[in-house]
Amino acid sequence: MEEKYNTFGEPISPQDSLKQPDTLFQKIFSILSILLLTFILLYPAIKWNQLPDRIISHWGFNGQADGWSGKSSVLFTPVISLILYIPITIIIRCPSVWNMPGKITERNKRWAYRNIKNMLVILKFLIMTNFAYLTWSSIQQKNLGAFYMILDLILIFGSMAFFIRRSTRCPAPESEEGIPRDREPF
């Protein structure tokens, strides 16, 4: 069999052959992430002329504003959002760079890769949701709320724990598509 090469002239690894079309679940959360990123980029531009000279730039653990900066600081959140969004999107498309928990076998590899892809799609969505809320709160001069930080940490680390724990469990026998019959990862 002839060896295939990527655009950099490197051999394509077996993991790259695991690229699967996005599931409906993945498509929905990817679209939601794009919409949130669009909001993060456009909302400051739309509200720019209405912003006061000083806006909230930091909140304490209790969700109360404890730092203010010039209105140009509102541009920080869109920049950081792009810096996070682009690499996460690239990583989702390159399964060969994923560090997979648990033992990957021929029997479970398609399921395991789909499960980790789901985790990455959800994490990207949660990060964009977080930055969209921070952008809105900063522009609207609102406090985040007492439970914001705790809820944010629980959602991000809880979803990671869920998917990583799930990936270390041995899946049931596979269907013809290579997906365990009783544990379809969305």
Short mmCIF file of C-alpha atoms in Angstrom, two decimals:
data_model
loop_
_atom_site.label_atom_id
_atom_site.label_comp_id
_atom_site.label_asym_id
_atom_site.label_seq_id
_atom_site.Cartn_x
_atom_site.Cartn_y
_atom_site.Cartn_z
CA MET A 1 0.00 0.00 0.00
CA GLU A 2 1.29 3.45 -0.92
CA GLU A 3 2.14 5.78 1.98
CA LYS A 4 0.19 9.06 2.01
CA TYR A 5 1.64 12.44 2.97
CA ASN A 6 0.14 15.60 4.43
CA THR A 7 0.71 19.13 3.11
CA PHE A 8 3.99 19.36 5.05
CA GLY A 9 5.41 16.27 3.36
CA GLU A 10 5.08 14.19 6.54
CA PRO A 11 3.55 10.71 6.46
CA ILE A 12 -0.09 10.66 7.50
CA SER A 13 -0.43 8.79 10.77
CA PRO A 14 -3.10 6.14 11.39
CA GLN A 15 -4.79 8.57 13.79
CA ASP A 16 -5.35 11.03 10.94
CA SER A 17 -7.33 8.33 9.19
CA LEU A 18 -9.70 8.54 12.16
CA LYS A 19 -11.03 11.89 11.03
CA GLN A 20 -14.75 11.40 11.07
CA PRO A 21 -17.53 13.63 9.85
CA ASP A 22 -19.00 15.79 12.59
CA THR A 23 -22.01 14.38 14.38
CA LEU A 24 -25.15 16.49 14.76
CA PHE A 25 -24.13 17.11 18.39
CA GLN A 26 -20.71 18.39 17.28
CA LYS A 27 -22.20 20.53 14.51
CA ILE A 28 -24.68 22.18 16.88
CA PHE A 29 -22.05 23.08 19.47
CA SER A 30 -19.60 24.23 16.79
CA ILE A 31 -22.22 26.57 15.32
CA LEU A 32 -23.07 27.87 18.79
CA SER A 33 -19.36 28.50 19.42
CA ILE A 34 -19.06 30.45 16.16
CA LEU A 35 -22.14 32.52 17.07
CA LEU A 36 -20.69 33.28 20.50
CA LEU A 37 -17.35 34.27 18.97
CA THR A 38 -19.20 36.54 16.53
CA PHE A 39 -20.97 38.19 19.47
CA ILE A 40 -17.65 38.61 21.32
CA LEU A 41 -16.11 40.31 18.27
CA LEU A 42 -19.08 42.48 17.22
CA TYR A 43 -20.70 43.55 20.49
CA PRO A 44 -17.80 45.79 21.60
CA ALA A 45 -17.72 47.42 18.16
CA ILE A 46 -21.48 48.05 18.21
CA LYS A 47 -21.40 49.51 21.74
CA TRP A 48 -18.08 51.38 21.40
CA ASN A 49 -19.54 54.90 21.19
CA GLN A 50 -21.83 54.25 24.16
CA LEU A 51 -19.07 53.00 26.48
CA PRO A 52 -18.01 55.17 29.41
CA ASP A 53 -14.34 56.18 29.66
CA ARG A 54 -13.77 53.61 32.42
CA ILE A 55 -15.24 50.11 32.36
CA ILE A 56 -14.99 47.03 34.56
CA SER A 57 -11.86 45.09 33.70
CA HIS A 58 -11.67 42.66 36.64
CA TRP A 59 -14.02 40.88 39.00
CA GLY A 60 -13.12 39.26 42.30
CA PHE A 61 -13.88 35.65 43.20
CA ASN A 62 -17.21 36.81 44.64
CA GLY A 63 -18.24 38.22 41.23
CA GLN A 64 -18.01 41.86 42.33
CA ALA A 65 -16.15 44.38 40.18
CA ASP A 66 -12.79 45.24 41.72
CA GLY A 67 -10.86 46.72 38.80
CA TRP A 68 -11.56 49.36 36.16
CA SER A 69 -9.66 50.40 33.04
CA GLY A 70 -10.08 52.57 29.99
CA LYS A 71 -12.70 51.52 27.47
CA SER A 72 -10.04 50.10 25.15
CA SER A 73 -9.62 47.25 27.66
CA VAL A 74 -12.87 45.81 26.30
CA LEU A 75 -10.85 44.76 23.23
CA PHE A 76 -8.80 42.37 25.36
CA THR A 77 -11.59 39.77 25.58
CA PRO A 78 -12.14 39.44 21.80
CA VAL A 79 -8.39 39.08 21.22
CA ILE A 80 -8.04 36.37 23.88
CA SER A 81 -11.17 34.65 22.52
CA LEU A 82 -9.62 34.43 19.05
CA ILE A 83 -6.30 33.27 20.49
CA LEU A 84 -8.15 30.39 22.19
CA TYR A 85 -10.74 29.64 19.49
CA ILE A 86 -8.36 29.19 16.56
CA PRO A 87 -5.97 26.63 18.14
CA ILE A 88 -8.81 24.64 19.71
CA THR A 89 -10.51 24.44 16.31
CA ILE A 90 -7.26 23.29 14.69
CA ILE A 91 -6.67 20.70 17.42
CA ILE A 92 -10.19 19.32 16.94
CA ARG A 93 -9.35 18.74 13.27
CA CYS A 94 -6.03 16.96 14.02
CA PRO A 95 -6.68 13.80 16.06
CA SER A 96 -3.05 12.71 15.71
CA VAL A 97 -2.01 15.37 18.27
CA TRP A 98 -4.52 14.29 20.93
CA ASN A 99 -3.20 12.60 24.05
CA MET A 100 -5.74 9.86 24.54
CA PRO A 101 -6.52 8.57 28.03
CA GLY A 102 -6.92 4.84 28.46
CA LYS A 103 -5.80 2.10 26.13
CA ILE A 104 -6.69 2.62 22.49
CA THR A 105 -7.33 -0.59 20.58
CA GLU A 106 -8.73 -1.39 17.16
CA ARG A 107 -11.98 -2.25 18.93
CA ASN A 108 -12.46 1.12 20.67
CA LYS A 109 -10.47 3.70 18.72
CA ARG A 110 -13.32 5.20 16.68
CA TRP A 111 -15.47 5.54 19.79
CA ALA A 112 -12.59 6.95 21.87
CA TYR A 113 -11.70 9.57 19.27
CA ARG A 114 -15.33 10.63 18.87
CA ASN A 115 -15.65 10.91 22.66
CA ILE A 116 -12.56 13.15 22.95
CA LYS A 117 -13.73 15.22 19.97
CA ASN A 118 -17.03 15.75 21.81
CA MET A 119 -15.08 16.91 24.86
CA LEU A 120 -13.07 19.42 22.83
CA VAL A 121 -16.19 20.77 21.10
CA ILE A 122 -17.94 21.21 24.47
CA LEU A 123 -14.87 22.88 26.02
CA LYS A 124 -14.65 25.31 23.11
CA PHE A 125 -18.34 26.13 23.56
CA LEU A 126 -17.94 26.65 27.33
CA ILE A 127 -14.90 28.88 26.84
CA MET A 128 -16.73 31.00 24.25
CA THR A 129 -19.79 31.18 26.54
CA ASN A 130 -17.55 32.37 29.37
CA PHE A 131 -15.90 35.06 27.24
CA ALA A 132 -19.25 36.18 25.79
CA TYR A 133 -20.62 36.65 29.30
CA LEU A 134 -17.47 38.52 30.39
CA THR A 135 -17.74 40.79 27.34
CA TRP A 136 -21.41 41.51 27.99
CA SER A 137 -20.84 42.08 31.72
CA SER A 138 -17.94 44.44 31.10
CA ILE A 139 -19.84 46.54 28.55
CA GLN A 140 -23.06 46.57 30.60
CA GLN A 141 -21.10 47.39 33.78
CA LYS A 142 -22.61 44.39 35.59
CA ASN A 143 -21.22 42.21 38.36
CA LEU A 144 -20.84 38.54 37.52
CA GLY A 145 -22.77 37.14 40.45
CA ALA A 146 -21.61 35.31 43.54
CA PHE A 147 -21.64 31.84 42.00
CA TYR A 148 -20.21 32.68 38.58
CA MET A 149 -16.65 31.52 39.25
CA ILE A 150 -17.72 28.32 40.98
CA LEU A 151 -20.23 27.48 38.24
CA ASP A 152 -17.68 28.23 35.51
CA LEU A 153 -15.05 25.99 37.10
CA ILE A 154 -17.55 23.18 37.72
CA LEU A 155 -18.77 23.28 34.11
CA ILE A 156 -15.30 23.31 32.55
CA PHE A 157 -13.54 20.83 34.83
CA GLY A 158 -16.67 18.74 35.32
CA SER A 159 -17.13 18.25 31.58
CA MET A 160 -13.44 17.35 31.22
CA ALA A 161 -13.70 14.83 34.08
CA PHE A 162 -16.88 13.36 32.56
CA PHE A 163 -15.37 12.79 29.11
CA ILE A 164 -11.97 11.62 30.37
CA ARG A 165 -13.58 9.18 32.81
CA ARG A 166 -15.88 8.02 30.06
CA SER A 167 -12.97 7.40 27.70
CA THR A 168 -11.19 5.11 30.17
CA ARG A 169 -14.14 2.73 30.38
CA CYS A 170 -14.18 -0.23 28.07
CA PRO A 171 -16.94 0.22 25.49
CA ALA A 172 -19.42 -2.48 24.63
CA PRO A 173 -19.06 -4.51 21.42
CA GLU A 174 -19.10 -2.25 18.40
CA SER A 175 -21.73 -1.83 15.78
CA GLU A 176 -20.83 -1.98 12.11
CA GLU A 177 -19.83 1.70 12.22
CA GLY A 178 -17.29 1.03 14.99
CA ILE A 179 -19.38 2.69 17.70
CA PRO A 180 -20.37 0.79 20.86
CA ARG A 181 -24.03 -0.05 20.65
CA ASP A 182 -24.89 1.01 24.20
CA ARG A 183 -22.63 4.06 24.49
CA GLU A 184 -22.94 6.15 21.37
CA PRO A 185 -20.91 9.30 22.19
CA PHE A 186 -23.55 11.70 20.87
#
